[in-house]
Coordinates of C-alpha atoms and ligand atoms in Angstrom, one line a residue:
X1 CA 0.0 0.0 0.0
X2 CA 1.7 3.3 -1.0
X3 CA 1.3 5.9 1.2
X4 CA 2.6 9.4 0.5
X5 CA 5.0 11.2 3.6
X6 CA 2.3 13.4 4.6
X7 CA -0.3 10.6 4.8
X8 CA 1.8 8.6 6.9
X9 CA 2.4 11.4 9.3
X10 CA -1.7 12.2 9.4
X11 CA -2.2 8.3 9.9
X12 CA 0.3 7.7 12.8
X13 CA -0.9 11.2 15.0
X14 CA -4.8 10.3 14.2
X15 CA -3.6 6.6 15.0
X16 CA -2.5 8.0 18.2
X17 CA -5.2 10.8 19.2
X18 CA -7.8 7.7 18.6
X19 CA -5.8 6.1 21.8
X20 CA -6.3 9.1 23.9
X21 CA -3.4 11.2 22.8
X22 CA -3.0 14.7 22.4
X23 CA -1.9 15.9 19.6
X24 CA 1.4 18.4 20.3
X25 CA 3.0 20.6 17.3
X26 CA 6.9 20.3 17.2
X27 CA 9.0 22.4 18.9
X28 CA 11.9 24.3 17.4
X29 CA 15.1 22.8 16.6
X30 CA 16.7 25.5 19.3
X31 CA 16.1 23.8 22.8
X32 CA 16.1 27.0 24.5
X33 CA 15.6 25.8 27.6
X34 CA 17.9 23.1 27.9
X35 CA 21.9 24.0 27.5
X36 CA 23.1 20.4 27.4
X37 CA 21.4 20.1 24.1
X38 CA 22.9 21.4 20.9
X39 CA 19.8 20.9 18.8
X40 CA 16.6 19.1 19.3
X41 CA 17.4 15.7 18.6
X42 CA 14.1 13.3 19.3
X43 CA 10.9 14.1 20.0
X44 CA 11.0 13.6 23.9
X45 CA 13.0 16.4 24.1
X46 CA 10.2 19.0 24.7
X47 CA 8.7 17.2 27.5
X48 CA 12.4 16.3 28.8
X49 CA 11.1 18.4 32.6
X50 CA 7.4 16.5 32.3
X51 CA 9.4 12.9 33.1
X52 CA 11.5 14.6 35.2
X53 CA 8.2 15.5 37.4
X54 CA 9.6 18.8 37.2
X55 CA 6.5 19.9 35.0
X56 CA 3.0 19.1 34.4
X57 CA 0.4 19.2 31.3
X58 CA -3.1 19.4 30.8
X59 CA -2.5 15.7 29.4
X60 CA -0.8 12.4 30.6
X61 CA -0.4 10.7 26.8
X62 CA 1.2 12.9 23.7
X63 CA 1.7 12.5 20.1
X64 CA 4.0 14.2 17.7
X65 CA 6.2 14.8 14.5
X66 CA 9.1 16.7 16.0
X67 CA 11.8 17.9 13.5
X68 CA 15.1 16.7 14.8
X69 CA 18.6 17.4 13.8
X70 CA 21.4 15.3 14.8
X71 CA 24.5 17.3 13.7
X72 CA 26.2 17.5 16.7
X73 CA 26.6 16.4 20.5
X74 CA 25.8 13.1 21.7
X75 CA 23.6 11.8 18.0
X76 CA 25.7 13.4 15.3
X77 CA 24.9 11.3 12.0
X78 CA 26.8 14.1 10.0
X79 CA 29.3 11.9 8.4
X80 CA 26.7 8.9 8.1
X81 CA 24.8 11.3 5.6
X82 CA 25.4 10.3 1.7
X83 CA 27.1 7.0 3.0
X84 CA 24.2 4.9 4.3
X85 CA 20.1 5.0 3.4
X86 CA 18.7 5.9 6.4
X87 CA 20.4 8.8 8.0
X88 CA 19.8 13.0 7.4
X89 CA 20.9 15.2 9.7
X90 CA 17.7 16.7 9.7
X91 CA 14.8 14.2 10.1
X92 CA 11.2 14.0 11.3
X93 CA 10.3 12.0 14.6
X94 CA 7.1 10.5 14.6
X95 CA 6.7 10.1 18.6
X96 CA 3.7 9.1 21.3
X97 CA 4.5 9.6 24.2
X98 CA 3.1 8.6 28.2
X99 CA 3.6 10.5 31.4
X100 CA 3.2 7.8 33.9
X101 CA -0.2 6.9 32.2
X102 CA 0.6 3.6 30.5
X103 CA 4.4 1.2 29.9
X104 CA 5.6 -1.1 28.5
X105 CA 2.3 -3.5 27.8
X106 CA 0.0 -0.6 26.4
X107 CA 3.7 0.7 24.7
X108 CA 4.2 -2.2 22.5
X109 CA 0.9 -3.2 21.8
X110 CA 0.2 0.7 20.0
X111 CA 3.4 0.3 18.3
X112 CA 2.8 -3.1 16.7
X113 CA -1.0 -2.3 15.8
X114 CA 0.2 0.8 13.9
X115 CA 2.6 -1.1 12.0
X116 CA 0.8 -4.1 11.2
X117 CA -2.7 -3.0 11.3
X118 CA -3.1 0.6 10.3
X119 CA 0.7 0.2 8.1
X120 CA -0.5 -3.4 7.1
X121 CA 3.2 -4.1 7.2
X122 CA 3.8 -8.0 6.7
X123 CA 4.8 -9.5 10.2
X124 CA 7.4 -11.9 9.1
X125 CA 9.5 -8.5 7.6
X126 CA 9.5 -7.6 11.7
X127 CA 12.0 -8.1 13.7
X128 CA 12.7 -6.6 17.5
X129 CA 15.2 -6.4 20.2
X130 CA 15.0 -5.7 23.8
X131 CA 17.4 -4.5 26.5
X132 CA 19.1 -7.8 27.7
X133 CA 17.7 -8.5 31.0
X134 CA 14.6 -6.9 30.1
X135 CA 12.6 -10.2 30.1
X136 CA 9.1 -8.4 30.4
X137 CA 9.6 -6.8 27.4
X138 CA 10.5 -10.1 25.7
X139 CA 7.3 -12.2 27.0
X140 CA 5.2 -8.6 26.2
X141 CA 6.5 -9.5 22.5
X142 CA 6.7 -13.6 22.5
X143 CA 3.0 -14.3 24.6
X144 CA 1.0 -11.7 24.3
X145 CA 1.9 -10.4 21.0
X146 CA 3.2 -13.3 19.1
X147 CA 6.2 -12.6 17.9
X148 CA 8.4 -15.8 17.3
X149 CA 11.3 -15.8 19.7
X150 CA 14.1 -16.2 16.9
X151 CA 12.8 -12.5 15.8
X152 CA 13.5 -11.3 19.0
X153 CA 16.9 -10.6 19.7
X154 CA 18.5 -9.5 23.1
X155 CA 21.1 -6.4 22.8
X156 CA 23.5 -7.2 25.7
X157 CA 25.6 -3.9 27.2
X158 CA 28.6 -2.8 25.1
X159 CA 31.8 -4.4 26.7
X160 CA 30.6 -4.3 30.2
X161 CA 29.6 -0.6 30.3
X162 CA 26.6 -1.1 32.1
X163 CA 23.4 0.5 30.2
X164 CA 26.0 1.6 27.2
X165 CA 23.9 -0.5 24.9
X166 CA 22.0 0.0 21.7
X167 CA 19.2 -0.9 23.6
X168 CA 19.3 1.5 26.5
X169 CA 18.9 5.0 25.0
X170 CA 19.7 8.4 26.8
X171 CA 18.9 12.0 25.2
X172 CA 21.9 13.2 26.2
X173 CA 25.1 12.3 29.2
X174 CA 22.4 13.1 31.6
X175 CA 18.7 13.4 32.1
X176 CA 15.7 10.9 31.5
X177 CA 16.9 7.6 29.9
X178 CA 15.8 3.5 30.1
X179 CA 16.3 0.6 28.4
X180 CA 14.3 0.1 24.5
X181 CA 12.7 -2.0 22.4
X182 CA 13.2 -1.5 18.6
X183 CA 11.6 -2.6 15.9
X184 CA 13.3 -3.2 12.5
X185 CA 12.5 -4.2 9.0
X186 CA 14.0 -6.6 6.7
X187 CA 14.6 -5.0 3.4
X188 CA 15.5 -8.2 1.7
X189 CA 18.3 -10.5 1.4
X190 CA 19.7 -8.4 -1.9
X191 CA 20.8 -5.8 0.7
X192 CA 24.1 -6.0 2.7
X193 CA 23.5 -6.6 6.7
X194 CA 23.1 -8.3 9.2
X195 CA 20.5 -9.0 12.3
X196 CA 20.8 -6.7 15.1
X197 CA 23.4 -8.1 17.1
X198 CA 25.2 -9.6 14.3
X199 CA 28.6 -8.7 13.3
X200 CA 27.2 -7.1 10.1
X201 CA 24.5 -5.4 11.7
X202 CA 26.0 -1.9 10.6
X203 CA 24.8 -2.8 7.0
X204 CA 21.3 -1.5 5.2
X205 CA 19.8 -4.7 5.1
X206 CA 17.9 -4.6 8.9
X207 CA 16.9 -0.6 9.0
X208 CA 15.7 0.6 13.0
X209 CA 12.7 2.4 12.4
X210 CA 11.0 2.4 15.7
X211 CA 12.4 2.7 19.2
X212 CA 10.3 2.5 22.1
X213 CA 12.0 3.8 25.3
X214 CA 10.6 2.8 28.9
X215 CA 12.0 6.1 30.7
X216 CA 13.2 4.7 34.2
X217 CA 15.7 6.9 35.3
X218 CA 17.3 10.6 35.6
X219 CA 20.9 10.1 34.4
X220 CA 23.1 12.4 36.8
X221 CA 26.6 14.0 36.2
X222 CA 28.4 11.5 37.7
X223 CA 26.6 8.6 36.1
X224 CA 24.2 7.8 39.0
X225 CA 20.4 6.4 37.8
X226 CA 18.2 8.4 39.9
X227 CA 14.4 6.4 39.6
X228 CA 11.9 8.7 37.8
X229 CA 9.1 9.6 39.7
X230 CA 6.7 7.3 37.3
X231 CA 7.8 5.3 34.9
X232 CA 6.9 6.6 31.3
X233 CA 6.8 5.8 27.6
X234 CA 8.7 7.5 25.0
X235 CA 9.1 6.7 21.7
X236 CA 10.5 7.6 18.3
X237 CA 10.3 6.4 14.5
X238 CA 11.7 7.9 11.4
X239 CA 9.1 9.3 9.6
X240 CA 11.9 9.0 6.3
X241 CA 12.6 5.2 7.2
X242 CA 8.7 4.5 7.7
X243 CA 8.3 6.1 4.1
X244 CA 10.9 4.4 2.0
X245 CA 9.2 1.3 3.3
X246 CA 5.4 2.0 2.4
X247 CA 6.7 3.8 -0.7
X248 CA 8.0 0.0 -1.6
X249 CA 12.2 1.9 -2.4
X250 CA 15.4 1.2 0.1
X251 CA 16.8 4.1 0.4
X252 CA 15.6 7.1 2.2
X253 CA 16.7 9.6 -0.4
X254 CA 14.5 7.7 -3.1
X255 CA 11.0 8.8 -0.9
X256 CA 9.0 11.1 -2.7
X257 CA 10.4 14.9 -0.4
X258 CA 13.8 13.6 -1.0
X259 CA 13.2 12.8 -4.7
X260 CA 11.6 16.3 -5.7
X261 CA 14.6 18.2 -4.0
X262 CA 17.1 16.1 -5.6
X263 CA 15.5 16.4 -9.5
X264 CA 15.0 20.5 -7.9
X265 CA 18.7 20.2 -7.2
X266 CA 20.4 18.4 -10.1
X267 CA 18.0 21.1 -12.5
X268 CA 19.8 24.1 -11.1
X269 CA 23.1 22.5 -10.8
X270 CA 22.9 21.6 -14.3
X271 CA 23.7 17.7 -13.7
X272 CA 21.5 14.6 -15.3
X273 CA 22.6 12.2 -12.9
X274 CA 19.9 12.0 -10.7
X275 CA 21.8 9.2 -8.4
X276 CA 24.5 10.8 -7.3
X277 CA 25.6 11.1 -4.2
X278 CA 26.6 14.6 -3.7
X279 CA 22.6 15.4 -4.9
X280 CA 21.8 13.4 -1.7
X281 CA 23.4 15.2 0.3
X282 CA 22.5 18.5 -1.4
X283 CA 19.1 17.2 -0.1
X284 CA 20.0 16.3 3.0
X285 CA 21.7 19.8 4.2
X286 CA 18.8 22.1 2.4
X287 CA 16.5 20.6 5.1
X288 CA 18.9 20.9 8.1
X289 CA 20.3 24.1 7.4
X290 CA 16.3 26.0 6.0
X291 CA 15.0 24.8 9.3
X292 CA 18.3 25.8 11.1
X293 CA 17.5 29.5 10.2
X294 CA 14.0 29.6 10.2
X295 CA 14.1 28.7 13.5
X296 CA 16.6 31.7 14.8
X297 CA 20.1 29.9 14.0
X298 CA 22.7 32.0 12.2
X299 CA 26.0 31.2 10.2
X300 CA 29.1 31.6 13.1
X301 CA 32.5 31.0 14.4
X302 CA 30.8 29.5 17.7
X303 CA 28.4 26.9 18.8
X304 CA 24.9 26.4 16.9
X305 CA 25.9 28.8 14.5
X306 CA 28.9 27.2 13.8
X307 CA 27.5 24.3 13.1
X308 CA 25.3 25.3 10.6
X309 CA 28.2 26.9 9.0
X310 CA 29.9 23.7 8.5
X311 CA 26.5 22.0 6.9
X312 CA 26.2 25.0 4.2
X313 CA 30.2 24.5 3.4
X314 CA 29.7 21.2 2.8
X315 CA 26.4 21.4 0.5
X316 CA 28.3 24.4 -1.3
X317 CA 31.3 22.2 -1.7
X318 CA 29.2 19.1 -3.5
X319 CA 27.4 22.0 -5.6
X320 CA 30.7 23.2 -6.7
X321 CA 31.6 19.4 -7.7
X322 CA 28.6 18.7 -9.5
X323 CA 29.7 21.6 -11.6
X324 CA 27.5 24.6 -10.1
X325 CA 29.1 27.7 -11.7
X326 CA 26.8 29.8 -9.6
X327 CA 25.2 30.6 -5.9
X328 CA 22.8 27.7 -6.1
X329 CA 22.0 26.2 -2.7
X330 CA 19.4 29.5 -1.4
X331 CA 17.1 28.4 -4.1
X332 CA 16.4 25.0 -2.8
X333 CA 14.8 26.6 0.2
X334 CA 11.2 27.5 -1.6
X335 CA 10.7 24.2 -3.0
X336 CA 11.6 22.6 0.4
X337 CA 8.9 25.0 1.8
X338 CA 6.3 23.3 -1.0
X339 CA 7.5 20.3 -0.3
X340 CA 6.8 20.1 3.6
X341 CA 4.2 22.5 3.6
X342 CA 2.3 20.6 6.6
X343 CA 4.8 21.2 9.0
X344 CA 7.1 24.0 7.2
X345 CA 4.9 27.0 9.2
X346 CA 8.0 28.7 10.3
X347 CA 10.1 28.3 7.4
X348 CA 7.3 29.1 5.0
X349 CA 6.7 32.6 7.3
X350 CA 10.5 32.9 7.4
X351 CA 11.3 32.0 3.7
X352 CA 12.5 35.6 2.4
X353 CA 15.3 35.1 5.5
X354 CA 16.2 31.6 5.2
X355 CA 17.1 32.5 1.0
X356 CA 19.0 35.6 2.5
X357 CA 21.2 33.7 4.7
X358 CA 22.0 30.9 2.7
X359 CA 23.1 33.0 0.0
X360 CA 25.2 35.5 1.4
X361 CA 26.9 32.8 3.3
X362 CA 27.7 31.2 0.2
X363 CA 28.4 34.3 -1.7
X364 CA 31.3 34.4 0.9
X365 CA 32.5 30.9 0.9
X366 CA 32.7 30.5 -3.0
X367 CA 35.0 33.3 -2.5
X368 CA 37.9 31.5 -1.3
X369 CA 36.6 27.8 -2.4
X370 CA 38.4 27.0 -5.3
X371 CA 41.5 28.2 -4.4
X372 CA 40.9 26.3 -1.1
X373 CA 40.3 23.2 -3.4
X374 CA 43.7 24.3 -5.1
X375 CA 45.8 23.9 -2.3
X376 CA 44.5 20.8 -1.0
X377 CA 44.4 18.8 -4.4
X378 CA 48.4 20.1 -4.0
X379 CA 48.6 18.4 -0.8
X380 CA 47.3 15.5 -2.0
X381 CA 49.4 15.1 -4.7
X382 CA 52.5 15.4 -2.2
X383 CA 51.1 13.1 -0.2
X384 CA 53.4 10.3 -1.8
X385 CA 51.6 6.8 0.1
X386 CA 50.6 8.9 3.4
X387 CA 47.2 8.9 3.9
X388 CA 46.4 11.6 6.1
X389 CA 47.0 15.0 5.0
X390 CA 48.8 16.9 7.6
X391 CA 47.4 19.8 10.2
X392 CA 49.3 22.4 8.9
X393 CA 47.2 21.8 5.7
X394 CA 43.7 21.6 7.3
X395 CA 45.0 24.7 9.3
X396 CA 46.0 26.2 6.7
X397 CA 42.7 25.7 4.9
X398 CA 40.8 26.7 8.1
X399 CA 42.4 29.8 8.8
X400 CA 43.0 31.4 5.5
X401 CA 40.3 29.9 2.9
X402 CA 37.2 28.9 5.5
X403 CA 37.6 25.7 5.2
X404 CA 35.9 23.5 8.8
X405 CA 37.8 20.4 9.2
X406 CA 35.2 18.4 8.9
X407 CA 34.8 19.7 5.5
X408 CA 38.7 19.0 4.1
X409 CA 37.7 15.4 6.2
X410 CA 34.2 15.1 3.7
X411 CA 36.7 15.9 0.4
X412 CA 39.0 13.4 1.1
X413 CA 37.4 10.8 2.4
X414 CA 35.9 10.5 -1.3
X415 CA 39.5 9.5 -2.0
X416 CA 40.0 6.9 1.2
X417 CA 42.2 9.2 2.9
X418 CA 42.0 11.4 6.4
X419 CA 43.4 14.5 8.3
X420 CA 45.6 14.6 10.8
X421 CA 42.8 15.7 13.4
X422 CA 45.6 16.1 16.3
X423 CA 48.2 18.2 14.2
X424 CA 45.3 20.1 13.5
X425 CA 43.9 20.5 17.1
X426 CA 47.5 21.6 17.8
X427 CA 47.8 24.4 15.3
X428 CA 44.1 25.6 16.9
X429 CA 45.7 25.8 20.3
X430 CA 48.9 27.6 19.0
X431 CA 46.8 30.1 17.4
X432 CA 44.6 30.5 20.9
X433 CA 47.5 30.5 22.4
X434 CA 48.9 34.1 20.2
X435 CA 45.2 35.5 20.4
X436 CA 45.1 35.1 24.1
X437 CA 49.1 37.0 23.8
X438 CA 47.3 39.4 21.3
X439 CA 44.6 40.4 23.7
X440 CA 46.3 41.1 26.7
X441 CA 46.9 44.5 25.1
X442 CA 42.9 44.9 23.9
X443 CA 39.5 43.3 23.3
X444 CA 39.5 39.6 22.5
X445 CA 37.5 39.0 20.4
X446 CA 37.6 35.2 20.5
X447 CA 36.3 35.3 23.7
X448 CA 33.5 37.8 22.9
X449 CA 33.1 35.0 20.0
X450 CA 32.6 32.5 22.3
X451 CA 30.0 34.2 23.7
X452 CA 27.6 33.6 21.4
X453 CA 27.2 29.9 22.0
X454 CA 26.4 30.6 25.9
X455 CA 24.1 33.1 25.1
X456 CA 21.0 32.1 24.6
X457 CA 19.0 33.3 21.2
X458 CA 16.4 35.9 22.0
X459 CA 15.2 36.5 18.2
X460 CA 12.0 35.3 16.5
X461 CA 9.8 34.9 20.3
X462 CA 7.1 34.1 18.9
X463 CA 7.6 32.1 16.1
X464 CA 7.8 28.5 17.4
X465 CA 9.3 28.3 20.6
X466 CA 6.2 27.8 22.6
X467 CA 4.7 24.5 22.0
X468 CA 1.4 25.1 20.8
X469 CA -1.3 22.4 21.3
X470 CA -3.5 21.7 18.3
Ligands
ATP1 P1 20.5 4.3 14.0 O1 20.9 3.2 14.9 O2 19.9 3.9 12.7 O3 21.6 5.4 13.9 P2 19.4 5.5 16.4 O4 19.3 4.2 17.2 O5 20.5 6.4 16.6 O6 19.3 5.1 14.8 P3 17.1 6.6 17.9 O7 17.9 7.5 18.8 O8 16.7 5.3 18.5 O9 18.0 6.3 16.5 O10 15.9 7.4 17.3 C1 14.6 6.9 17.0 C2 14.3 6.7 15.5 O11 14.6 7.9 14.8 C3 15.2 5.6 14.9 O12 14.6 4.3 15.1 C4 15.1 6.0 13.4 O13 13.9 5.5 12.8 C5 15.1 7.5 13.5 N1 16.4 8.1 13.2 C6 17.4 8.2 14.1 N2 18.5 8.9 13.6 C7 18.1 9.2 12.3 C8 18.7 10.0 11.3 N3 19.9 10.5 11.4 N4 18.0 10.2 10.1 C9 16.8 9.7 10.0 N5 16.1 9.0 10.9 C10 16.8 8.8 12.1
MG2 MG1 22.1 6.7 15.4
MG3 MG1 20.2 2.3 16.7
MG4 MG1 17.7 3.5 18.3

């Protein structure tokens, strides 16, 4: 059964609100409330204080699509993006959620009747794990909902660490976290991968698409599990993962959103080749970085800011290879806004900002871009068999042509080889170090720079930092 993106979004919150859920519009992508969080990264994130006990609603079970980026902090799938099918670093979270209402029984039950029921997804395509000693989760899944055991695998903790494992997820180094269940689906035997657990289980051929948290505990600082005051129920599922699967494709990037951006993309690149992987990740950072701004991030040397800096860099870079002779990446933003309409109401409002940004912050990179590429296709020819290129180099390209590491990293990699991350951590500190000389007889500025990731953003109030309930 196909089922376009925004139909499956409609099906899973009305699945939901016919179980007694409130339906809760996504939060921004700025957590400004929370500075351990970089940038919203799952959907529990907006009630992180309501399993704390440290805040109440009007309602005990929620349901939403939160926008999520994981870019940075604890989930950064930044370099995972154009190398495997399932991961963006912007992605939406289709989530349902209890505050001490129901757990784990109630928890599974909604998960599988919206997969196999609503979804008609073929059970024998299913496969779950649970957290190793989590044995009520595995009866839950064997008895009551009849799930063979040899599709049910146990995720043991990773070398010892206790709760380190897959299958014990935390938002962040501390606050709520418990042990999971996930569900997964077998994409066929023409795929590379193996079962959860499995030495090849890193391959595409098992993709996660739900996890289904039992909240438990308050992770502290010092790595004490604090009991939460009720037990509670949080879960997440890729709403791009759910899609490829009811749109019959692997791949994420092959969905229908993904598809019109890409042929959007490769149109004003100039290229033919709709497969190519530097389209994908065009995709992939139009989404990140048009949210990003319209939700009050900015292109700088610090923080947030710096991060989205890095994500434009890098989409400008694949432009440049796919052979865009002009500023290009801006006019992705409108069709994006067409193209996610349903939940795009503060990028749609924002739109005339988002194109702004993006282009003068490409206006300045292709600046010094090519000859940036210059130097570093010179270092790699006299890289003779090393195959890292050294510090000095990504230094070099940092300081003087705006290059993030990350970005020289993403270039070569194409070409199986690395930087020298520590020669270039080095070269950072020497430079700190003759800044910090520098400003003993002024301002310093790197420390006012600094600033701006502490400080939290104050801009756009209204737009969509209060959590509206619709
Ligand atoms: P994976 O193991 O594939 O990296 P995860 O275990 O890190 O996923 P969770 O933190 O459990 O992911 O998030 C819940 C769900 O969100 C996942 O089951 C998946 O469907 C989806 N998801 C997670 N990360 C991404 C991503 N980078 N892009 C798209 N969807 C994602
Ligand atoms: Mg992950
Ligand atoms: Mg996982
Ligand atoms: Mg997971």
């Amino acid at each position: 059964m196909y089922m376009s993106t925004s139909e499956i979004r409609t099906a899973f919150l009305e699945y939901f609100r016919s179980q007694g859920h409130q339906v809760v519009s996504s939060s921004s992508l700025v957590p400004h409330n929370d500075p351990t969080l970089l940038f919203t990264n799952a959907g529990m994130n907006q009630f992180k204080d309501v399993f704390l006990g440290a805040d109440k609603r009007a309602y005990n079970r929620a349901t939403t699509s939160q926008r999520c980026v994981r870019a940075g902090g604890k989930h950064n799938d930044l370099e995972n993006v154009g190398y495997t099918a399932r991961h963006h670093t912007f992605f939406e979270m289709l989530g349902n959620f209890s505050f001490g209402d129901y757990f784990k029984q109630d928890a599974i039950k909604f998960a599988w009747g919206f997969l196999t029921e609503v979804l008609q997804l073929p059970k024998e395509r299913l496969l779950v794990t649970v957290y190793a000693t989590d044995d009520e989760a595995f009866d839950i899944w064997e008895k009551e909902v009849g799930v063979p055991a040899d599709r049910i695998v146990r995720i043991g903790d990773n070398k010892g660490a206790p709760y380190a494992s897959d299958n014990f997820w935390a938002m962040g180094d501390t606050g709520p976290c418990g042990p999971c269940t996930e569900i997964f689906y077998d994409h066929g035997d023409h795929i590379w991968g193996g079962r959860p657990g499995s030495p090849e289980e890193d391959g595409d051929r098992f993709i996660e698409i739900w996890n289904v948290v039992f909240m438990q505990f308050n992770r502290q600082a010092d790595g004490t599990m604090e009991p939460l005051p009720r037990p509670s129920v949080d879960t997440g599922m890729g709403l791009e993962r759910i899609s490829a699967i009811m749109q019959g494709v692997h791949s994420n990037y092959e969905i229908d959103i993904f598809q019109a951006l890409i042929k959007k993309a490769a149109e004003i690149v100039g290229t033919t080749d709709l497969s190519n992987q530097s389209l994908r990740v065009i995709a992939d950072h139009i989404r990140s970085c048009a949210f990003l701004v319209a939700d009050g991030v900015m292109p700088s040397n610090e923080g947030r800011g710096y991060v989205l800096r890095r994500i434009i860099r890098r989409a400008v870079r694949h432009g440049r290879k796919l052979g865009a002779t002009d500023v290009f990446f801006y006019k992705l933003a409108a069709e994006l806004a067409v193209q996610m309409k349903d939940v795009a109401e503060e990028l749609i409002a924002q739109l005339p900002l988002v194109e702004r940004v993006l282009r003068i912050e490409e206006e300045q990179f292709v600046r010094t871009l090519d000859r940036g590429l210059l130097l570093l296709e010179d270092a790699l020819a006299n890289l003779g068999d090393a195959k890292v290129i050294p510090g000095e180099v990504v230094f070099k390209l940092y300081d003087t042509y705006g290059f993030p590491a990350d970005l020289t990293a993403d270039v070569v990699r194409e070409r199986e080889i690395g930087i020298d991350e520590e020669g270039f951590n080095a070269e950072m500190e020497k430079q700190r170090a003759r800044a910090k000389e520098a400003s003993s007889f002024g301002v310093n500025y790197n420390e006012m720079l600094k600033l701006d990731f502490e400080t939290p953003f104050t801009g756009y109030k209204t737009l969509s930092e209060q959590t509206r309930v619709i």
